[in-house]
PDB file of C-alpha atoms in Angstrom:
ATOM      1  CA  ASP A  20     -21.249  13.604   9.643  1.00 37.00           C
ATOM      2  CA  GLU A  21     -24.136  13.381   7.176  1.00 31.00           C
ATOM      3  CA  ARG A  22     -23.666  16.848   5.195  1.00 24.00           C
ATOM      4  CA  ASN A  23     -19.615  16.433   5.367  1.00 29.00           C
ATOM      5  CA  SER A  24     -20.054  12.906   3.757  1.00 32.00           C
ATOM      6  CA  LEU A  25     -22.440  14.633   1.094  1.00 28.00           C
ATOM      7  CA  VAL A  26     -20.088  17.095   0.841  1.00 29.00           C
ATOM      8  CA  GLY A  27     -17.230  14.685   0.124  1.00 40.00           C
ATOM      9  CA  SER A  28     -19.258  12.798  -2.312  1.00 47.00           C
ATOM     10  CA  GLU A  29     -20.151  15.746  -4.397  1.00 45.00           C
ATOM     11  CA  MET A  30     -16.271  16.448  -4.463  1.00 49.00           C
ATOM     12  CA  CYS A  31     -15.435  13.321  -5.623  1.00 55.00           C
ATOM     13  CA  ILE A  32     -17.883  12.996  -8.596  1.00 53.00           C
ATOM     14  CA  ARG A  33     -16.364  16.391  -9.689  1.00 59.00           C
ATOM     15  CA  ASP A  34     -13.105  15.390  -9.192  1.00 69.00           C
ATOM     16  CA  ARG A  35     -13.728  11.831 -11.381  1.00 64.00           C
ATOM     17  CA  GLN A  36     -15.698  14.124 -14.129  1.00 66.00           C
ATOM     18  CA  SER A  37     -12.491  16.447 -14.222  1.00 71.00           C
ATOM     19  CA  TYR A  38     -10.067  13.381 -14.805  1.00 60.00           C
ATOM     20  CA  LEU A  39     -12.213  11.750 -17.042  1.00 67.00           C
ATOM     21  CA  LYS A  40     -12.718  14.705 -19.253  1.00 68.00           C
ATOM     22  CA  ALA A  41      -8.918  15.238 -18.734  1.00 64.00           C
ATOM     23  CA  LEU A  42      -8.228  11.556 -20.520  1.00 60.00           C
ATOM     24  CA  GLU A  43     -10.879  12.324 -23.338  1.00 62.00           C
ATOM     25  CA  LEU A  44      -8.416  15.234 -23.992  1.00 65.00           C
ATOM     26  CA  SER A  45      -4.997  13.460 -23.595  1.00 65.00           C
ATOM     27  CA  PRO A  46      -5.641   9.555 -23.424  1.00 62.00           C
ATOM     28  CA  LYS A  47      -1.808   8.807 -22.855  1.00 75.00           C
ATOM     29  CA  ASP A  48      -2.037  11.287 -19.518  1.00 69.00           C
ATOM     30  CA  ALA A  49      -0.391   8.884 -16.972  1.00 82.00           C
ATOM     31  CA  ASP A  50      -1.020  11.135 -14.099  1.00 81.00           C
ATOM     32  CA  SER A  51      -4.785  11.817 -14.666  1.00 81.00           C
ATOM     33  CA  THR A  52      -5.069   8.249 -15.216  1.00 86.00           C
ATOM     34  CA  TYR A  53      -3.417   7.337 -11.529  1.00 87.00           C
ATOM     35  CA  ASN A  54      -5.444   9.858  -9.835  1.00 85.00           C
ATOM     36  CA  LEU A  55      -8.402   8.417 -11.386  1.00 87.00           C
ATOM     37  CA  ALA A  56      -7.311   5.000 -10.271  1.00 89.00           C
ATOM     38  CA  PHE A  57      -6.598   6.469  -6.831  1.00 89.00           C
ATOM     39  CA  LEU A  58      -9.938   7.783  -6.422  1.00 85.00           C
ATOM     40  CA  TYR A  59     -11.909   4.929  -7.370  1.00 88.00           C
ATOM     41  CA  ASP A  60      -9.823   3.329  -4.597  1.00 89.00           C
ATOM     42  CA  GLN A  61     -10.722   5.676  -2.114  1.00 86.00           C
ATOM     43  CA  GLN A  62     -14.343   5.254  -2.815  1.00 86.00           C
ATOM     44  CA  GLY A  63     -13.982   1.566  -2.657  1.00 88.00           C
ATOM     45  CA  GLN A  64     -14.711   1.054  -6.245  1.00 91.00           C
ATOM     46  CA  ILE A  65     -12.016  -1.788  -6.532  1.00 94.00           C
ATOM     47  CA  ASP A  66     -12.537  -2.859 -10.007  1.00 95.00           C
ATOM     48  CA  LYS A  67     -12.380   0.369 -11.645  1.00 92.00           C
ATOM     49  CA  SER A  68      -9.572   0.929  -9.623  1.00 93.00           C
ATOM     50  CA  ILE A  69      -7.634  -2.490 -10.840  1.00 96.00           C
ATOM     51  CA  GLU A  70      -8.567  -1.161 -14.289  1.00 94.00           C
ATOM     52  CA  TYR A  71      -7.114   2.250 -13.990  1.00 90.00           C
ATOM     53  CA  TYR A  72      -4.044   1.094 -12.042  1.00 94.00           C
ATOM     54  CA  LYS A  73      -3.618  -1.395 -14.940  1.00 96.00           C
ATOM     55  CA  LYS A  74      -4.062   1.328 -17.792  1.00 93.00           C
ATOM     56  CA  THR A  75      -1.448   3.621 -15.546  1.00 93.00           C
ATOM     57  CA  LEU A  76       1.172   0.744 -16.069  1.00 95.00           C
ATOM     58  CA  HIS A  77       0.595   0.621 -19.339  1.00 94.00           C
ATOM     59  CA  LEU A  78       1.405   3.962 -19.787  1.00 93.00           C
ATOM     60  CA  ASP A  79       4.266   3.981 -16.913  1.00 93.00           C
ATOM     61  CA  PRO A  80       5.343   0.735 -16.750  1.00 95.00           C
ATOM     62  CA  ASP A  81       8.319   1.769 -13.930  1.00 94.00           C
ATOM     63  CA  ASP A  82       6.010   3.301 -11.590  1.00 94.00           C
ATOM     64  CA  ALA A  83       6.553   1.443  -8.186  1.00 95.00           C
ATOM     65  CA  ASN A  84       3.651   3.291  -6.488  1.00 93.00           C
ATOM     66  CA  THR A  85       1.118   1.862  -9.137  1.00 94.00           C
ATOM     67  CA  TYR A  86       2.394  -1.526  -8.643  1.00 97.00           C
ATOM     68  CA  PHE A  87       1.895  -0.981  -4.723  1.00 96.00           C
ATOM     69  CA  ASN A  88      -1.664  -0.072  -5.139  1.00 95.00           C
ATOM     70  CA  LEU A  89      -2.606  -2.630  -7.657  1.00 97.00           C
ATOM     71  CA  ALA A  90      -1.228  -5.043  -5.110  1.00 97.00           C
ATOM     72  CA  CYS A  91      -3.461  -3.520  -2.443  1.00 96.00           C
ATOM     73  CA  GLN A  92      -6.577  -4.144  -4.504  1.00 96.00           C
ATOM     74  CA  TYR A  93      -5.931  -7.594  -5.390  1.00 97.00           C
ATOM     75  CA  SER A  94      -5.364  -8.333  -1.073  1.00 97.00           C
ATOM     76  CA  LYS A  95      -8.522  -6.394  -0.667  1.00 95.00           C
ATOM     77  CA  LEU A  96     -10.130  -9.097  -2.801  1.00 96.00           C
ATOM     78  CA  ASN A  97      -8.111 -11.977  -1.036  1.00 96.00           C
ATOM     79  CA  LYS A  98      -6.427 -12.391  -4.102  1.00 97.00           C
ATOM     80  CA  SER A  99      -3.162 -13.443  -2.446  1.00 97.00           C
ATOM     81  CA  ASP A 100      -1.351 -14.489  -5.707  1.00 97.00           C
ATOM     82  CA  MET A 101      -2.098 -11.473  -7.600  1.00 97.00           C
ATOM     83  CA  ALA A 102      -0.893  -9.472  -4.659  1.00 98.00           C
ATOM     84  CA  ILE A 103       2.117 -11.000  -4.279  1.00 98.00           C
ATOM     85  CA  LYS A 104       3.088 -10.685  -8.050  1.00 98.00           C
ATOM     86  CA  TYR A 105       2.517  -6.657  -7.959  1.00 98.00           C
ATOM     87  CA  TYR A 106       4.106  -6.345  -4.559  1.00 98.00           C
ATOM     88  CA  GLU A 107       7.091  -8.291  -5.840  1.00 98.00           C
ATOM     89  CA  LYS A 108       7.209  -5.833  -8.757  1.00 97.00           C
ATOM     90  CA  ALA A 109       7.263  -2.741  -6.526  1.00 97.00           C
ATOM     91  CA  ILE A 110       9.761  -3.920  -4.458  1.00 98.00           C
ATOM     92  CA  LYS A 111      11.833  -4.766  -7.492  1.00 97.00           C
ATOM     93  CA  LEU A 112      11.638  -0.958  -8.839  1.00 97.00           C
ATOM     94  CA  ASN A 113      11.916   0.142  -5.026  1.00 97.00           C
ATOM     95  CA  PRO A 114      13.793  -2.304  -2.975  1.00 97.00           C
ATOM     96  CA  ASP A 115      13.761   0.297   0.011  1.00 97.00           C
ATOM     97  CA  ASP A 116      10.066   0.326   0.182  1.00 97.00           C
ATOM     98  CA  ALA A 117       9.297  -0.964   3.766  1.00 97.00           C
ATOM     99  CA  TYR A 118       5.373  -0.815   2.972  1.00 96.00           C
ATOM    100  CA  ALA A 119       5.646  -2.999   0.333  1.00 97.00           C
ATOM    101  CA  HIS A 120       8.185  -5.587   2.065  1.00 98.00           C
ATOM    102  CA  PHE A 121       5.134  -5.223   5.074  1.00 98.00           C
ATOM    103  CA  TYR A 122       2.510  -6.105   3.055  1.00 98.00           C
ATOM    104  CA  LEU A 123       4.080  -8.924   0.968  1.00 98.00           C
ATOM    105  CA  ALA A 124       4.976 -10.734   4.253  1.00 98.00           C
ATOM    106  CA  TYR A 125       1.494 -10.276   5.187  1.00 97.00           C
ATOM    107  CA  GLU A 126       0.191 -11.900   2.091  1.00 97.00           C
ATOM    108  CA  TYR A 127       2.984 -14.924   2.727  1.00 98.00           C
ATOM    109  CA  LYS A 128       1.360 -15.281   5.887  1.00 96.00           C
ATOM    110  CA  LYS A 129      -2.087 -15.273   4.649  1.00 95.00           C
ATOM    111  CA  ILE A 130      -1.045 -18.284   2.423  1.00 96.00           C
ATOM    112  CA  ALA A 131       0.620 -20.244   5.331  1.00 96.00           C
ATOM    113  CA  GLN A 132       4.076 -19.489   4.292  1.00 97.00           C
ATOM    114  CA  PRO A 133       5.287 -18.353   7.598  1.00 97.00           C
ATOM    115  CA  ASP A 134       9.242 -18.772   6.624  1.00 97.00           C
ATOM    116  CA  ARG A 135       8.779 -16.462   3.317  1.00 98.00           C
ATOM    117  CA  ALA A 136       7.086 -13.721   5.655  1.00 98.00           C
ATOM    118  CA  LEU A 137       9.554 -14.128   8.087  1.00 98.00           C
ATOM    119  CA  LEU A 138      12.018 -13.338   5.016  1.00 98.00           C
ATOM    120  CA  GLU A 139      10.121 -10.123   4.016  1.00 98.00           C
ATOM    121  CA  TYR A 140       9.793  -8.662   7.961  1.00 98.00           C
ATOM    122  CA  GLU A 141      13.241  -8.911   8.196  1.00 98.00           C
ATOM    123  CA  GLU A 142      13.604  -6.819   5.236  1.00 98.00           C
ATOM    124  CA  VAL A 143      11.432  -4.493   6.667  1.00 98.00           C
ATOM    125  CA  VAL A 144      13.361  -3.808   9.677  1.00 98.00           C
ATOM    126  CA  LYS A 145      16.480  -3.351   8.036  1.00 98.00           C
ATOM    127  CA  ILE A 146      15.156  -0.562   6.004  1.00 98.00           C
ATOM    128  CA  ASN A 147      13.089   1.020   9.469  1.00 98.00           C
ATOM    129  CA  PRO A 148      14.616  -0.639  12.467  1.00 98.00           C
ATOM    130  CA  LYS A 149      11.350   1.578  14.123  1.00 97.00           C
ATOM    131  CA  TYR A 150       8.896  -0.322  12.455  1.00 97.00           C
ATOM    132  CA  SER A 151       7.136  -1.836  15.423  1.00 97.00           C
ATOM    133  CA  TRP A 152       4.691  -4.110  13.922  1.00 97.00           C
ATOM    134  CA  ALA A 153       7.281  -5.488  11.600  1.00 98.00           C
ATOM    135  CA  PHE A 154       8.815  -6.946  14.772  1.00 98.00           C
ATOM    136  CA  TYR A 155       5.326  -7.909  16.592  1.00 98.00           C
ATOM    137  CA  ASN A 156       4.347  -9.881  13.568  1.00 98.00           C
ATOM    138  CA  MET A 157       7.329 -11.449  13.671  1.00 98.00           C
ATOM    139  CA  ALA A 158       7.033 -12.574  17.380  1.00 98.00           C
ATOM    140  CA  CYS A 159       3.489 -14.177  16.207  1.00 97.00           C
ATOM    141  CA  ILE A 160       5.113 -16.321  13.817  1.00 98.00           C
ATOM    142  CA  TYR A 161       7.995 -17.450  15.946  1.00 98.00           C
ATOM    143  CA  PHE A 162       5.279 -18.079  18.592  1.00 98.00           C
ATOM    144  CA  GLU A 163       3.178 -20.262  16.354  1.00 97.00           C
ATOM    145  CA  LYS A 164       6.405 -21.973  15.662  1.00 96.00           C
ATOM    146  CA  ARG A 165       7.072 -22.720  19.514  1.00 96.00           C
ATOM    147  CA  ASN A 166      10.094 -20.498  19.007  1.00 98.00           C
ATOM    148  CA  ILE A 167       9.654 -19.117  22.612  1.00 98.00           C
ATOM    149  CA  GLU A 168      13.097 -17.339  22.556  1.00 98.00           C
ATOM    150  CA  LYS A 169      12.890 -15.520  19.053  1.00 98.00           C
ATOM    151  CA  ALA A 170       9.096 -14.630  20.161  1.00 98.00           C
ATOM    152  CA  ILE A 171      10.393 -13.053  23.272  1.00 98.00           C
ATOM    153  CA  GLU A 172      13.203 -11.236  21.393  1.00 98.00           C
ATOM    154  CA  ASN A 173      10.845  -9.569  18.944  1.00 98.00           C
ATOM    155  CA  LEU A 174       8.207  -8.766  21.926  1.00 98.00           C
ATOM    156  CA  ARG A 175      11.187  -7.213  23.753  1.00 98.00           C
ATOM    157  CA  ILE A 176      11.968  -5.071  20.613  1.00 98.00           C
ATOM    158  CA  THR A 177       8.590  -4.135  20.009  1.00 98.00           C
ATOM    159  CA  ILE A 178       7.643  -2.853  23.453  1.00 96.00           C
ATOM    160  CA  GLU A 179      10.780  -1.113  23.539  1.00 97.00           C
ATOM    161  CA  ILE A 180       9.994   0.829  20.603  1.00 97.00           C
ATOM    162  CA  ASN A 181       6.184   1.467  21.396  1.00 96.00           C
ATOM    163  CA  PRO A 182       5.983   0.924  25.080  1.00 93.00           C
ATOM    164  CA  LYS A 183       2.167   1.439  24.377  1.00 92.00           C
ATOM    165  CA  ASP A 184       1.251  -1.566  22.386  1.00 95.00           C
ATOM    166  CA  VAL A 185      -1.227  -3.102  24.220  1.00 94.00           C
ATOM    167  CA  ALA A 186      -1.297  -5.977  21.632  1.00 95.00           C
ATOM    168  CA  ALA A 187       2.283  -6.733  22.086  1.00 97.00           C
ATOM    169  CA  TYR A 188       2.165  -6.797  26.036  1.00 97.00           C
ATOM    170  CA  LYS A 189      -0.953  -9.097  25.936  1.00 96.00           C
ATOM    171  CA  THR A 190       1.016 -11.024  23.416  1.00 97.00           C
ATOM    172  CA  PHE A 191       4.382 -11.255  25.427  1.00 98.00           C
ATOM    173  CA  ALA A 192       2.466 -12.267  28.667  1.00 97.00           C
ATOM    174  CA  SER A 193       0.907 -15.131  26.511  1.00 96.00           C
ATOM    175  CA  VAL A 194       3.994 -16.622  25.661  1.00 98.00           C
ATOM    176  CA  LEU A 195       5.277 -16.109  29.340  1.00 98.00           C
ATOM    177  CA  VAL A 196       2.339 -18.221  30.438  1.00 97.00           C
ATOM    178  CA  SER A 197       2.832 -20.764  27.958  1.00 97.00           C
ATOM    179  CA  ILE A 198       6.375 -21.633  29.382  1.00 97.00           C
ATOM    180  CA  ASN A 199       4.665 -21.250  32.851  1.00 96.00           C
ATOM    181  CA  ASP A 200       6.352 -18.161  33.796  1.00 97.00           C
ATOM    182  CA  PHE A 201       3.365 -16.372  35.517  1.00 97.00           C
ATOM    183  CA  ASP A 202       5.293 -14.245  37.690  1.00 96.00           C
ATOM    184  CA  ALA A 203       7.311 -12.845  34.617  1.00 97.00           C
ATOM    185  CA  ALA A 204       4.040 -12.549  33.021  1.00 97.00           C
ATOM    186  CA  ILE A 205       2.493 -10.382  35.869  1.00 96.00           C
ATOM    187  CA  ASN A 206       5.551  -7.991  36.206  1.00 96.00           C
ATOM    188  CA  LEU A 207       5.347  -7.592  32.673  1.00 97.00           C
ATOM    189  CA  LEU A 208       1.597  -6.421  32.820  1.00 96.00           C
ATOM    190  CA  GLU A 209       2.246  -4.322  35.870  1.00 95.00           C
ATOM    191  CA  ASP A 210       4.623  -2.466  33.611  1.00 94.00           C
ATOM    192  CA  ALA A 211       2.144  -2.460  30.931  1.00 95.00           C
ATOM    193  CA  VAL A 212      -0.306  -0.619  33.085  1.00 94.00           C
ATOM    194  CA  ILE A 213       2.270   1.961  33.905  1.00 93.00           C
ATOM    195  CA  HIS A 214       2.297   2.958  30.214  1.00 92.00           C
ATOM    196  CA  ASN A 215      -1.473   2.488  29.186  1.00 92.00           C
ATOM    197  CA  PRO A 216      -3.126   2.975  32.801  1.00 92.00           C
ATOM    198  CA  ASP A 217      -6.870   3.158  30.947  1.00 92.00           C
ATOM    199  CA  ASN A 218      -6.621   0.131  29.030  1.00 93.00           C
ATOM    200  CA  GLY A 219      -9.309  -2.612  30.151  1.00 93.00           C
ATOM    201  CA  ASP A 220      -7.822  -5.519  28.266  1.00 93.00           C
ATOM    202  CA  LEU A 221      -4.315  -5.511  30.547  1.00 94.00           C
ATOM    203  CA  GLN A 222      -6.299  -5.698  33.376  1.00 94.00           C
ATOM    204  CA  CYS A 223      -8.702  -8.443  32.091  1.00 94.00           C
ATOM    205  CA  THR A 224      -5.679 -10.319  31.071  1.00 95.00           C
ATOM    206  CA  MET A 225      -3.886  -9.873  34.458  1.00 95.00           C
ATOM    207  CA  ALA A 226      -7.151 -11.219  36.220  1.00 96.00           C
ATOM    208  CA  GLN A 227      -7.059 -14.102  34.064  1.00 95.00           C
ATOM    209  CA  ILE A 228      -3.552 -15.135  34.990  1.00 96.00           C
ATOM    210  CA  TYR A 229      -4.173 -14.664  38.820  1.00 96.00           C
ATOM    211  CA  GLN A 230      -7.353 -16.660  38.161  1.00 95.00           C
ATOM    212  CA  LYS A 231      -5.035 -19.585  36.906  1.00 94.00           C
ATOM    213  CA  LEU A 232      -3.061 -19.205  40.057  1.00 95.00           C
ATOM    214  CA  ASN A 233      -6.323 -19.400  42.307  1.00 94.00           C
ATOM    215  CA  ASN A 234      -5.631 -15.860  43.889  1.00 96.00           C
ATOM    216  CA  ILE A 235      -9.230 -15.053  43.724  1.00 95.00           C
ATOM    217  CA  GLU A 236      -8.701 -11.552  45.699  1.00 95.00           C
ATOM    218  CA  ASP A 237      -6.303 -10.468  42.772  1.00 96.00           C
ATOM    219  CA  ALA A 238      -8.461 -11.710  39.841  1.00 96.00           C
ATOM    220  CA  VAL A 239     -11.750 -10.142  41.269  1.00 96.00           C
ATOM    221  CA  PHE A 240      -9.711  -7.060  41.745  1.00 96.00           C
ATOM    222  CA  HIS A 241      -8.330  -6.551  38.330  1.00 95.00           C
ATOM    223  CA  TYR A 242     -11.735  -8.000  36.711  1.00 94.00           C
ATOM    224  CA  LYS A 243     -13.569  -5.148  38.572  1.00 94.00           C
ATOM    225  CA  LYS A 244     -10.906  -2.816  37.381  1.00 94.00           C
ATOM    226  CA  ALA A 245     -11.347  -4.042  33.734  1.00 93.00           C
ATOM    227  CA  LEU A 246     -14.916  -3.122  33.972  1.00 93.00           C
ATOM    228  CA  GLN A 247     -14.463   0.424  35.421  1.00 92.00           C
ATOM    229  CA  LEU A 248     -12.461   0.615  32.056  1.00 92.00           C
ATOM    230  CA  SER A 249     -15.164  -0.944  29.765  1.00 80.00           C
ATOM    231  CA  HIS A 250     -14.418   1.945  27.444  1.00 82.00           C
ATOM    232  CA  SER A 251     -11.467   0.176  26.322  1.00 74.00           C
ATOM    233  CA  LEU A 252     -12.485  -3.239  26.681  1.00 79.00           C
ATOM    234  CA  ASN A 253     -12.231  -6.041  23.737  1.00 81.00           C
ATOM    235  CA  PHE A 254     -13.120  -8.476  26.230  1.00 82.00           C
ATOM    236  CA  SER A 255     -16.948  -9.414  26.728  1.00 85.00           C
ATOM    237  CA  LYS A 256     -18.387  -7.427  29.540  1.00 89.00           C
ATOM    238  CA  ASP A 257     -20.896 -10.111  30.118  1.00 88.00           C
ATOM    239  CA  GLN A 258     -17.747 -12.823  29.920  1.00 90.00           C
ATOM    240  CA  ILE A 259     -16.116 -10.797  32.759  1.00 92.00           C
ATOM    241  CA  LYS A 260     -19.426 -10.779  34.869  1.00 92.00           C
ATOM    242  CA  ASN A 261     -19.448 -14.607  34.629  1.00 92.00           C
ATOM    243  CA  GLU A 262     -15.929 -15.222  35.956  1.00 92.00           C
ATOM    244  CA  LEU A 263     -16.873 -12.934  38.767  1.00 94.00           C
ATOM    245  CA  LYS A 264     -19.592 -15.100  39.281  1.00 92.00           C
ATOM    246  CA  LYS A 265     -17.886 -18.236  39.336  1.00 92.00           C
ATOM    247  CA  LEU A 266     -15.432 -16.425  41.805  1.00 92.00           C
ATOM    248  CA  GLY A 267     -18.143 -15.720  43.995  1.00 90.00           C
ATOM    249  CA  HIS A 268     -18.978 -12.339  43.246  1.00 88.00           C
TER     250      HIS A 268
END
């Protein structure tokens, strides 16, 4: 609430003053410099955060965490070239950092280099075979490349790791619909609902498939169920109501 926000803000100011004072007494204190950079980072002061992360690297050029955090700042500024540069430096110092590989892949995807992104995601899952988002992102890239077999393979792994991953189920259904395997898509979504019974998006996705199949009764049932679960619905309620009108309800 507002009071907690104010208290947090006052604590940040005190912390910042404390670190600045520490640096006046000891300008080459890498820890205080890093902590100040991190504090600016938490406050959303990206330019100041970058300034102090770079000062940290001047004092301690072999700190992988600093390179990683600096890369994150440039990513926030949509400067993918700089983000990539510093993620790669972080990885050179710490090759087993799954997060650095993951976010490096994300930057390559942003600049339309999906093959480079895939290589980094592969590194992620070598380091951490349970990193479901890496498998999911690989599936999305393969789907965009129309490699349906690899997309399905990675979506199956994603769901095996995290049966509550609604985005993975929806993407998987889209992949199956793209090859006209509607029965498999419906079976998949029915399984998804078992794991996520209160998710309106899954109900809406099922309704859309039934609508494509001209199965009006089941389409109406699932659209109405989606509206009942509107608290977990990313689809527009007005859009759903319009679809129901088209179906005579």
